[in-house]
Short mmCIF file of C-alpha atoms (C1' of nucleotides) in Angstrom, two decimals:
data_model
loop_
_atom_site.label_atom_id
_atom_site.label_comp_id
_atom_site.label_asym_id
_atom_site.label_seq_id
_atom_site.Cartn_x
_atom_site.Cartn_y
_atom_site.Cartn_z
CA MET S 1495 -65.01 -38.29 -46.69
CA ALA S 1496 -62.43 -39.24 -49.42
CA GLY S 1497 -60.56 -42.33 -49.26
CA SER S 1498 -63.36 -44.44 -47.26
CA SER S 1499 -63.18 -48.22 -48.78
CA GLY S 1500 -66.03 -49.77 -46.36
CA LEU S 1501 -65.39 -52.82 -44.46
CA GLY S 1502 -68.46 -55.11 -45.52
CA ARG S 1503 -69.33 -53.87 -48.39
CA ARG S 1504 -68.43 -54.62 -52.08
CA ALA S 1505 -66.79 -51.46 -53.59
CA ALA S 1506 -67.70 -49.92 -57.00
CA PRO S 1507 -64.23 -50.91 -58.89
CA SER S 1508 -62.68 -47.60 -58.36
CA PRO S 1509 -59.83 -47.23 -61.07
CA HIS S 1510 -57.54 -46.30 -59.09
CA SER S 1511 -55.88 -42.97 -59.20
CA ALA S 1512 -52.35 -42.93 -60.47
CA ARG S 1513 -50.99 -41.28 -57.23
CA ASP S 1514 -53.00 -42.14 -54.09
CA ASN S 1515 -51.02 -41.31 -51.24
CA ALA S 1516 -53.87 -41.85 -48.37
CA PRO S 1517 -52.80 -43.41 -45.83
CA LEU S 1518 -54.29 -46.88 -45.71
CA TYR S 1519 -55.46 -46.60 -41.88
CA GLU S 1520 -57.67 -49.26 -41.95
CA HIS S 1521 -55.38 -51.67 -43.23
CA ILE S 1522 -52.73 -50.86 -40.57
CA GLU S 1523 -55.37 -51.09 -37.85
CA LEU S 1524 -57.13 -53.88 -38.79
CA LEU S 1525 -53.62 -55.76 -39.43
CA PHE S 1526 -52.40 -54.46 -35.76
CA PHE S 1527 -55.74 -55.96 -34.14
CA ALA S 1528 -55.91 -59.60 -36.36
CA TYR S 1529 -52.11 -59.97 -35.20
CA ARG S 1530 -52.77 -59.34 -31.96
CA ASP S 1531 -55.91 -61.82 -31.40
CA PHE S 1532 -54.05 -64.07 -33.67
CA VAL S 1533 -51.31 -64.76 -31.37
CA GLY S 1534 -53.31 -64.11 -28.09
CA ASP S 1535 -54.89 -67.60 -29.31
CA ALA S 1536 -51.39 -69.30 -28.63
CA ASP S 1537 -50.59 -67.17 -25.58
CA ARG S 1538 -53.41 -68.36 -23.67
CA LEU S 1539 -52.13 -72.09 -23.98
CA LEU S 1540 -48.56 -71.38 -23.53
CA GLU S 1541 -49.07 -69.96 -20.21
CA ASP S 1542 -50.17 -73.32 -18.77
CA TYR S 1543 -46.61 -74.36 -19.62
CA GLY S 1544 -44.69 -71.61 -18.47
CA PHE S 1545 -43.83 -71.06 -22.44
CA GLY S 1546 -43.77 -67.66 -23.94
CA ARG S 1547 -44.04 -66.38 -27.75
CA ALA S 1548 -40.56 -67.13 -28.08
CA HIS S 1549 -40.63 -70.48 -27.14
CA HIS S 1550 -43.83 -71.30 -29.83
CA ARG S 1551 -41.96 -69.98 -32.24
CA VAL S 1552 -38.84 -72.39 -31.52
CA LEU S 1553 -41.24 -75.25 -31.18
CA HIS S 1554 -43.24 -74.68 -34.29
CA PHE S 1555 -40.20 -74.26 -36.57
CA VAL S 1556 -38.45 -77.55 -35.17
CA ASN S 1557 -41.99 -79.32 -35.44
CA ARG S 1558 -42.15 -78.31 -38.99
CA HIS S 1559 -38.56 -79.10 -40.06
CA PRO S 1560 -37.34 -82.26 -37.62
CA GLY S 1561 -33.76 -82.27 -37.63
CA LEU S 1562 -33.01 -78.66 -38.01
CA THR S 1563 -30.03 -77.30 -37.01
CA ILE S 1564 -29.31 -74.18 -34.95
CA ALA S 1565 -28.06 -71.64 -37.84
CA ALA S 1566 -31.23 -72.79 -39.92
CA LEU S 1567 -33.42 -71.97 -37.09
CA LEU S 1568 -31.32 -68.47 -36.33
CA ASP S 1569 -31.76 -67.89 -40.27
CA ILE S 1570 -35.92 -68.25 -40.16
CA LEU S 1571 -36.29 -66.55 -36.98
CA LYS S 1572 -33.73 -63.80 -37.50
CA ILE S 1573 -32.65 -63.65 -33.58
CA THR S 1574 -29.24 -64.00 -32.07
CA LYS S 1575 -27.78 -67.29 -30.77
CA GLN S 1576 -28.09 -65.95 -27.31
CA SER S 1577 -31.71 -65.11 -27.60
CA LEU S 1578 -32.50 -68.46 -29.22
CA ASN S 1579 -30.66 -70.38 -26.84
CA ARG S 1580 -32.15 -69.18 -23.84
CA VAL S 1581 -35.63 -70.46 -24.88
CA LEU S 1582 -34.37 -73.48 -26.54
CA LYS S 1583 -32.44 -74.57 -23.63
CA GLU S 1584 -36.22 -74.27 -21.57
CA LEU S 1585 -37.87 -76.58 -24.37
CA VAL S 1586 -35.07 -79.31 -24.16
CA ALA S 1587 -34.87 -79.13 -19.85
CA LYS S 1588 -38.88 -79.38 -19.96
CA ASN S 1589 -38.36 -82.34 -22.77
CA PHE S 1590 -40.56 -80.63 -25.37
CA VAL S 1591 -37.39 -80.64 -28.05
CA GLU S 1592 -34.45 -82.94 -28.12
CA ALA S 1593 -31.05 -81.89 -29.85
CA ARG S 1594 -28.89 -84.55 -30.96
CA ALA S 1595 -25.51 -84.26 -32.59
CA GLY S 1596 -25.39 -83.84 -36.28
CA ALA S 1597 -25.07 -87.22 -38.44
CA VAL S 1598 -22.79 -86.35 -40.68
CA ASP S 1599 -21.40 -83.39 -39.29
CA ARG S 1600 -21.39 -83.97 -35.14
CA ARG S 1601 -20.83 -79.96 -34.95
CA HIS S 1602 -24.36 -79.45 -35.82
CA ARG S 1603 -27.18 -80.38 -33.55
CA GLN S 1604 -30.15 -81.43 -35.02
CA LEU S 1605 -33.58 -80.20 -33.16
CA PHE S 1606 -36.28 -82.62 -32.70
CA ALA S 1607 -39.79 -81.68 -31.10
CA THR S 1608 -40.33 -84.71 -28.71
CA GLU S 1609 -43.84 -86.45 -28.30
CA ALA S 1610 -44.97 -83.98 -25.85
CA GLY S 1611 -43.65 -81.20 -28.18
CA GLU S 1612 -45.42 -82.64 -30.87
CA ARG S 1613 -48.46 -82.51 -28.85
CA LEU S 1614 -48.14 -79.05 -27.95
CA ALA S 1615 -47.06 -77.40 -31.37
CA SER S 1616 -50.53 -79.24 -32.88
CA GLU S 1617 -52.31 -77.67 -30.11
CA LEU S 1618 -51.19 -74.63 -30.79
CA ALA S 1619 -51.25 -74.72 -34.61
CA ARG S 1620 -54.85 -75.97 -33.96
CA VAL S 1621 -55.92 -73.02 -32.04
CA GLN S 1622 -54.35 -70.71 -34.77
CA THR S 1623 -56.00 -72.95 -37.59
CA ARG S 1624 -59.20 -72.72 -35.82
CA ARG S 1625 -59.20 -68.76 -36.04
CA PHE S 1626 -58.35 -68.93 -39.87
CA ALA S 1627 -60.99 -71.68 -40.64
CA ALA S 1628 -63.70 -69.59 -38.65
CA ALA S 1629 -62.64 -66.46 -41.17
CA PHE S 1630 -62.62 -68.25 -44.46
CA GLU S 1631 -65.85 -69.90 -43.72
CA SER S 1632 -67.25 -66.54 -43.38
CA LEU S 1633 -65.76 -65.19 -46.52
CA GLY S 1634 -66.17 -67.81 -48.75
CA ALA S 1635 -64.52 -70.54 -50.83
CA SER S 1636 -61.90 -68.28 -52.78
CA ALA S 1637 -60.82 -66.44 -49.16
CA LYS S 1638 -58.23 -68.94 -48.32
CA GLU S 1639 -56.32 -68.68 -51.22
CA GLU S 1640 -56.88 -65.20 -51.46
CA SER S 1641 -55.34 -64.52 -48.26
CA ALA S 1642 -52.42 -66.43 -48.54
CA ARG S 1643 -51.37 -64.39 -51.87
CA PHE S 1644 -52.33 -61.52 -50.05
CA LEU S 1645 -50.10 -62.45 -46.93
CA LEU S 1646 -47.16 -63.36 -49.25
CA ALA S 1647 -47.21 -60.27 -51.11
CA MET S 1648 -47.08 -58.43 -47.59
CA ILE S 1649 -43.75 -59.86 -47.17
CA ASP S 1650 -40.57 -58.06 -48.25
CA ALA S 1651 -40.10 -58.87 -51.91
CA PRO S 1652 -36.63 -60.51 -51.87
CA GLU S 1653 -37.79 -62.80 -49.05
CA ARG S 1654 -40.85 -64.24 -50.68
CA GLU S 1655 -39.38 -67.23 -52.56
CA ARG S 1656 -37.38 -68.06 -49.32
CA VAL S 1657 -40.67 -68.06 -47.34
CA THR S 1658 -42.29 -70.00 -50.23
CA ARG S 1659 -39.90 -72.65 -50.22
CA LEU S 1660 -39.93 -72.93 -46.55
CA ILE S 1661 -43.41 -73.19 -45.83
CA ALA S 1662 -43.45 -75.95 -48.67
CA SER S 1663 -40.65 -77.82 -47.24
CA GLY S 1664 -42.09 -78.19 -43.89
CA ARG S 1665 -43.40 -81.38 -42.63
CA GLY S 1666 -47.39 -81.56 -43.79
CA ARG S 1667 -49.98 -81.76 -41.42
CA SER S 1668 -49.82 -83.43 -37.37
CA LYS S 1669 -51.61 -86.67 -36.73
CA MET G 1150 -56.65 -71.21 -59.33
CA ALA G 1151 -57.27 -74.44 -57.77
CA GLY G 1152 -60.18 -74.71 -55.14
CA SER G 1153 -61.80 -72.20 -55.87
CA SER G 1154 -65.57 -73.18 -56.09
CA GLY G 1155 -67.63 -69.92 -56.25
CA LEU G 1156 -67.29 -66.40 -56.61
CA GLY G 1157 -70.27 -64.88 -54.52
CA ARG G 1158 -69.33 -64.38 -50.59
CA ARG G 1159 -71.10 -66.26 -48.44
CA ALA G 1160 -70.42 -69.78 -49.99
CA ALA G 1161 -72.02 -72.88 -49.04
CA PRO G 1162 -69.75 -74.88 -46.33
CA SER G 1163 -67.26 -76.64 -48.95
CA PRO G 1164 -67.70 -80.51 -48.54
CA HIS G 1165 -65.18 -81.08 -45.84
CA SER G 1166 -64.84 -77.37 -44.31
CA ALA G 1167 -67.08 -78.91 -40.73
CA ARG G 1168 -64.13 -80.87 -40.01
CA ASP G 1169 -61.36 -80.14 -41.74
CA ASN G 1170 -58.41 -80.47 -39.09
CA ALA G 1171 -55.60 -80.01 -41.26
CA PRO G 1172 -53.33 -77.17 -39.84
CA LEU G 1173 -53.06 -74.35 -41.96
CA TYR G 1174 -49.35 -74.26 -41.55
CA GLU G 1175 -48.85 -71.89 -44.82
CA HIS G 1176 -51.31 -69.12 -43.46
CA ILE G 1177 -50.04 -69.24 -39.58
CA GLU G 1178 -46.10 -68.80 -41.52
CA LEU G 1179 -47.19 -66.34 -43.60
CA LEU G 1180 -48.69 -64.07 -41.22
CA PHE G 1181 -45.85 -64.46 -38.88
CA PHE G 1182 -43.63 -63.11 -41.32
CA ALA G 1183 -45.84 -60.25 -43.18
CA TYR G 1184 -46.18 -58.81 -39.93
CA ARG G 1185 -42.90 -58.78 -38.86
CA ASP G 1186 -41.70 -57.21 -42.10
CA PHE G 1187 -44.71 -54.66 -41.76
CA VAL G 1188 -43.55 -54.01 -38.39
CA GLY G 1189 -40.20 -53.69 -39.28
CA ASP G 1190 -40.75 -50.91 -42.08
CA ALA G 1191 -41.84 -48.52 -38.49
CA ASP G 1192 -39.43 -49.83 -36.46
CA ARG G 1193 -36.18 -48.52 -38.82
CA LEU G 1194 -37.98 -45.13 -38.62
CA LEU G 1195 -38.39 -45.12 -35.36
CA GLU G 1196 -35.00 -45.60 -34.19
CA ASP G 1197 -33.68 -42.30 -35.68
CA TYR G 1198 -35.99 -40.95 -32.80
CA GLY G 1199 -35.24 -43.00 -30.36
CA PHE G 1200 -38.59 -44.52 -29.83
CA GLY G 1201 -40.21 -48.21 -29.84
CA ARG G 1202 -42.88 -49.81 -31.05
CA ALA G 1203 -45.06 -49.23 -27.92
CA HIS G 1204 -44.33 -44.97 -28.78
CA HIS G 1205 -45.35 -45.82 -32.19
CA ARG G 1206 -49.01 -47.31 -31.11
CA VAL G 1207 -49.33 -44.28 -28.58
CA LEU G 1208 -48.37 -41.48 -31.18
CA HIS G 1209 -50.57 -43.56 -34.29
CA PHE G 1210 -53.76 -43.50 -32.04
CA VAL G 1211 -53.15 -40.38 -30.57
CA ASN G 1212 -52.73 -38.76 -34.12
CA ARG G 1213 -56.15 -40.92 -35.44
CA HIS G 1214 -57.99 -39.65 -32.18
CA PRO G 1215 -56.81 -36.00 -31.65
CA GLY G 1216 -58.23 -35.28 -27.98
CA LEU G 1217 -58.17 -39.04 -26.64
CA THR G 1218 -58.27 -39.62 -23.29
CA ILE G 1219 -55.90 -41.99 -21.22
CA ALA G 1220 -58.62 -44.56 -20.28
CA ALA G 1221 -59.62 -44.58 -24.29
CA LEU G 1222 -56.25 -45.05 -25.23
CA LEU G 1223 -55.95 -47.83 -22.56
CA ASP G 1224 -58.70 -49.42 -23.75
CA ILE G 1225 -57.64 -49.48 -27.36
CA LEU G 1226 -53.99 -50.75 -26.56
CA LYS G 1227 -55.03 -53.20 -23.91
CA ILE G 1228 -51.96 -52.47 -21.54
CA THR G 1229 -51.54 -51.00 -18.00
CA LYS G 1230 -51.48 -47.52 -17.22
CA GLN G 1231 -47.74 -47.79 -15.96
CA SER G 1232 -46.89 -49.23 -19.54
CA LEU G 1233 -48.78 -46.34 -21.47
CA ASN G 1234 -47.31 -44.24 -18.65
CA ARG G 1235 -43.80 -44.63 -19.76
CA VAL G 1236 -43.79 -44.22 -23.15
CA LEU G 1237 -46.44 -41.65 -23.01
CA LYS G 1238 -44.12 -39.39 -21.12
CA GLU G 1239 -41.50 -39.94 -23.02
CA LEU G 1240 -43.53 -38.79 -26.40
CA VAL G 1241 -44.75 -35.81 -24.28
CA ALA G 1242 -41.04 -34.84 -23.07
CA LYS G 1243 -39.70 -34.92 -26.62
CA ASN G 1244 -42.97 -32.85 -27.89
CA PHE G 1245 -44.54 -35.17 -30.17
CA VAL G 1246 -47.64 -35.51 -28.02
CA GLU G 1247 -49.27 -32.58 -26.17
CA ALA G 1248 -51.55 -33.35 -22.96
CA ARG G 1249 -54.60 -30.73 -21.85
CA ALA G 1250 -56.43 -31.13 -19.02
CA GLY G 1251 -59.86 -32.15 -20.18
CA ALA G 1252 -62.31 -29.34 -21.58
CA VAL G 1253 -65.56 -30.83 -19.42
CA ASP G 1254 -63.91 -32.93 -16.86
CA ARG G 1255 -60.68 -31.68 -15.58
CA ARG G 1256 -59.62 -35.54 -14.32
CA HIS G 1257 -59.17 -36.19 -17.81
CA ARG G 1258 -56.27 -35.42 -19.84
CA GLN G 1259 -57.01 -34.94 -23.79
CA LEU G 1260 -53.72 -36.19 -26.01
CA PHE G 1261 -53.11 -34.43 -29.18
CA ALA G 1262 -50.15 -35.11 -31.67
CA THR G 1263 -48.36 -32.00 -32.06
CA GLU G 1264 -46.99 -30.81 -35.25
CA ALA G 1265 -43.68 -33.18 -35.13
CA GLY G 1266 -45.96 -35.88 -33.87
CA GLU G 1267 -48.24 -35.24 -36.92
CA ARG G 1268 -45.38 -35.28 -39.16
CA LEU G 1269 -43.83 -38.27 -37.58
CA ALA G 1270 -47.09 -40.47 -37.42
CA SER G 1271 -47.77 -39.47 -40.88
CA GLU G 1272 -44.43 -40.95 -41.97
CA LEU G 1273 -44.88 -43.86 -40.19
CA ALA G 1274 -48.40 -44.37 -41.76
CA ARG G 1275 -46.70 -43.79 -44.98
CA VAL G 1276 -44.00 -46.42 -45.20
CA GLN G 1277 -46.46 -49.08 -43.64
CA THR G 1278 -49.42 -47.77 -46.55
CA ARG G 1279 -46.78 -48.66 -49.35
CA ARG G 1280 -46.21 -52.08 -48.46
CA PHE G 1281 -50.14 -52.63 -48.53
CA ALA G 1282 -50.22 -50.48 -51.81
CA ALA G 1283 -47.70 -52.60 -53.63
CA ALA G 1284 -49.50 -55.74 -52.22
CA PHE G 1285 -52.54 -54.55 -53.67
CA GLU G 1286 -51.37 -53.35 -56.95
CA SER G 1287 -49.74 -56.92 -57.70
CA LEU G 1288 -52.91 -58.14 -56.44
CA GLY G 1289 -55.47 -56.66 -58.46
CA ALA G 1290 -58.19 -54.04 -57.78
CA SER G 1291 -60.16 -56.43 -55.32
CA ALA G 1292 -57.54 -57.21 -53.19
CA LYS G 1293 -57.85 -53.88 -51.27
CA GLU G 1294 -61.53 -54.53 -49.90
CA GLU G 1295 -60.74 -58.42 -49.75
CA SER G 1296 -58.10 -58.20 -47.80
CA ALA G 1297 -60.00 -55.43 -45.10
CA ARG G 1298 -62.69 -57.97 -44.81
CA PHE G 1299 -60.05 -61.15 -44.23
CA LEU G 1300 -58.24 -59.12 -41.72
CA LEU G 1301 -61.47 -58.08 -39.88
CA ALA G 1302 -62.70 -61.57 -39.86
CA MET G 1303 -59.47 -62.84 -38.30
CA ILE G 1304 -60.43 -60.30 -34.89
CA ASP G 1305 -62.06 -61.55 -32.03
CA ALA G 1306 -65.77 -61.81 -33.21
CA PRO G 1307 -66.99 -59.73 -30.08
CA GLU G 1308 -64.28 -57.03 -31.19
CA ARG G 1309 -65.20 -56.64 -34.56
CA GLU G 1310 -68.25 -54.38 -34.38
CA ARG G 1311 -65.82 -51.68 -31.77
CA VAL G 1312 -62.74 -52.34 -34.12
CA THR G 1313 -64.77 -51.34 -37.25
CA ARG G 1314 -66.36 -48.23 -35.32
CA LEU G 1315 -62.91 -46.88 -33.72
CA ILE G 1316 -61.56 -47.29 -37.36
CA ALA G 1317 -64.56 -45.43 -39.02
CA SER G 1318 -64.09 -43.00 -36.44
CA GLY G 1319 -60.54 -41.93 -36.97
CA ARG G 1320 -59.27 -38.60 -38.58
CA GLY G 1321 -59.64 -39.37 -42.24
CA ARG G 1322 -56.27 -38.90 -43.98
CA SER G 1323 -52.74 -36.69 -43.83
CA LYS G 1324 -52.03 -34.34 -46.66
"C1'" DC N 868 -70.18 -29.52 2.44
"C1'" DG N 869 -67.73 -33.67 3.28
"C1'" DT N 870 -66.87 -37.95 1.78
"C1'" DA N 871 -66.64 -41.32 -2.13
"C1'" DA N 872 -65.84 -42.11 -6.77
"C1'" DT N 873 -63.01 -41.60 -10.70
"C1'" DA N 874 -58.99 -40.15 -13.69
"C1'" DT N 875 -54.43 -40.01 -13.84
"C1'" DG N 876 -49.26 -40.55 -12.15
"C1'" DT N 877 -45.86 -42.51 -9.81
"C1'" DC N 878 -42.57 -45.82 -7.39
"C1'" DA N 879 -40.57 -50.33 -7.06
"C1'" DA N 880 -40.04 -54.57 -8.61
"C1'" DC N 881 -40.23 -58.08 -11.71
"C1'" DA N 882 -40.69 -60.80 -16.57
"C1'" DA N 883 -39.96 -62.34 -21.44
"C1'" DT N 884 -37.72 -61.47 -25.01
"C1'" DG N 885 -35.09 -58.59 -27.94
"C1'" DC N 886 -29.43 -57.29 -28.17
"C1'" DT N 887 -23.89 -56.57 -27.78
"C1'" DG N 888 -19.45 -58.47 -27.07
"C1'" DA N 889 -16.13 -61.44 -25.10
"C1'" DC N 890 -14.87 -65.87 -24.55
"C1'" DC N 891 -15.00 -71.48 -24.84
"C1'" DT N 892 -15.23 -76.21 -26.46
"C1'" DA N 893 -15.56 -79.70 -30.01
"C1'" DA N 894 -15.32 -81.07 -34.42
"C1'" DA N 895 -14.06 -80.63 -39.46
"C1'" DT N 896 -10.99 -78.90 -42.63
"C1'" DG N 897 -6.98 -77.81 -45.01
"C1'" DC O 515 -1.46 -79.03 -36.46
"C1'" DA O 516 -3.74 -74.37 -37.32
"C1'" DT O 517 -7.81 -72.16 -38.70
"C1'" DT O 518 -12.56 -72.26 -39.52
"C1'" DT O 519 -16.96 -73.59 -38.02
"C1'" DA O 520 -20.96 -74.50 -35.20
"C1'" DG O 521 -22.36 -74.22 -30.82
"C1'" DG O 522 -22.66 -72.21 -25.55
"C1'" DT O 523 -22.51 -69.41 -22.07
"C1'" DC O 524 -21.60 -65.52 -18.95
"C1'" DA O 525 -22.64 -60.52 -18.26
"C1'" DG O 526 -25.01 -56.81 -18.97
"C1'" DC O 527 -28.51 -53.91 -20.95
"C1'" DA O 528 -32.97 -52.27 -23.45
"C1'" DT O 529 -37.97 -52.38 -24.73
"C1'" DT O 530 -42.02 -53.17 -23.32
"C1'" DG O 531 -45.19 -55.95 -20.65
"C1'" DT O 532 -47.07 -57.31 -15.77
"C1'" DT O 533 -48.26 -56.58 -10.40
"C1'" DG O 534 -49.07 -53.84 -6.50
"C1'" DA O 535 -49.52 -50.02 -3.47
"C1'" DC O 536 -49.64 -45.34 -2.95
"C1'" DA O 537 -50.42 -40.12 -4.15
"C1'" DT O 538 -53.19 -36.34 -6.24
"C1'" DA O 539 -56.55 -33.72 -8.42
"C1'" DT O 540 -61.11 -33.32 -9.51
"C1'" DT O 541 -66.06 -34.61 -9.98
"C1'" DA O 542 -70.35 -36.44 -8.24
"C1'" DC O 543 -73.47 -37.46 -4.12
"C1'" DG O 544 -75.79 -37.84 -0.14
#
DNA sequence: CGTAATATGTCAACAATGCTGACCTAAATG
DNA sequence: CATTTAGGTCAGCATTGTTGACATATTACG
């Protein structure tokens, strides 16, 4: 039973061996299941609107960064403009997102969540927040900051700075 | 450092935890980016074999649970048998997975990773483990157990027990 | 034994969301 | 004015999920 780390216990502080190559199956699988349930929350909501996960991501970041341009959004999502456009068109058609010509450079489109868009984005954030909040409540006060540090450390090192800035620059909270 | 108010687990609910509605945008976005990079590791490897994420999941769980039946795998992955069969057929055709008739009930198929399958599964687990290991190294000794508790707490409550058992029953470690 | 239930396989079609490549317009820039 | 930049669009394709219907083999049961 080498390498067991135990799910619910306080492990003794093991002096971690210099070259421990044991696959962290536990963590790999926990992240898989956790993410699946995490996005599942939103999926159920989105169904009522005829939207998918791609719509969610676009709406989320537009709501968080009013005035975002297409190029900036593409850079966040790392998808092609064709993939983005497909879902963005639907969000605009259904009046959840509005695209205005850029104030300074009219070639740009600046994206904004409409009132309906804000409402849906908030609702989506709310169900996902609930999952985090429930976890933190069961884990203790430090879990909130610890988990943020953990998740950041799981992001590609060269991206961390960018992500940190992106998150910090987002619009604070809904209502 | 800010906001930590107690080292013990199971801390008493902090002042506004009961009705704190502020969306946890930071965590939501960190999890999104972290998961994207996490699966990205495997995606790059899989490309060389002409496999996708669906193949990865099947190969992973078959390797972890030799002798797994189709029904059990469907229950883990929560996809339809048609979706599973599409990728499973390819894994068998390319000789990464083997399906034998069940020993006791010949209606069952028991799935096993071939030697090539084990090799690929190990390689995939290795790159994903590396990401976790690097994170834990930067975060300190307790992060490994803390993150496992956090991830488990993010899973649907009624599923946690099942997942815990599933993980515990998996084949230990590769060489 | 014979029928029913079970475990699996398969065909066809469709939906969501990625991708590439090509080509178009509008606006800014030099 | 020519070029570059930002974006839109069309066509087609790949992956991976879905339903629904039907086929086959094997086991279980009355």
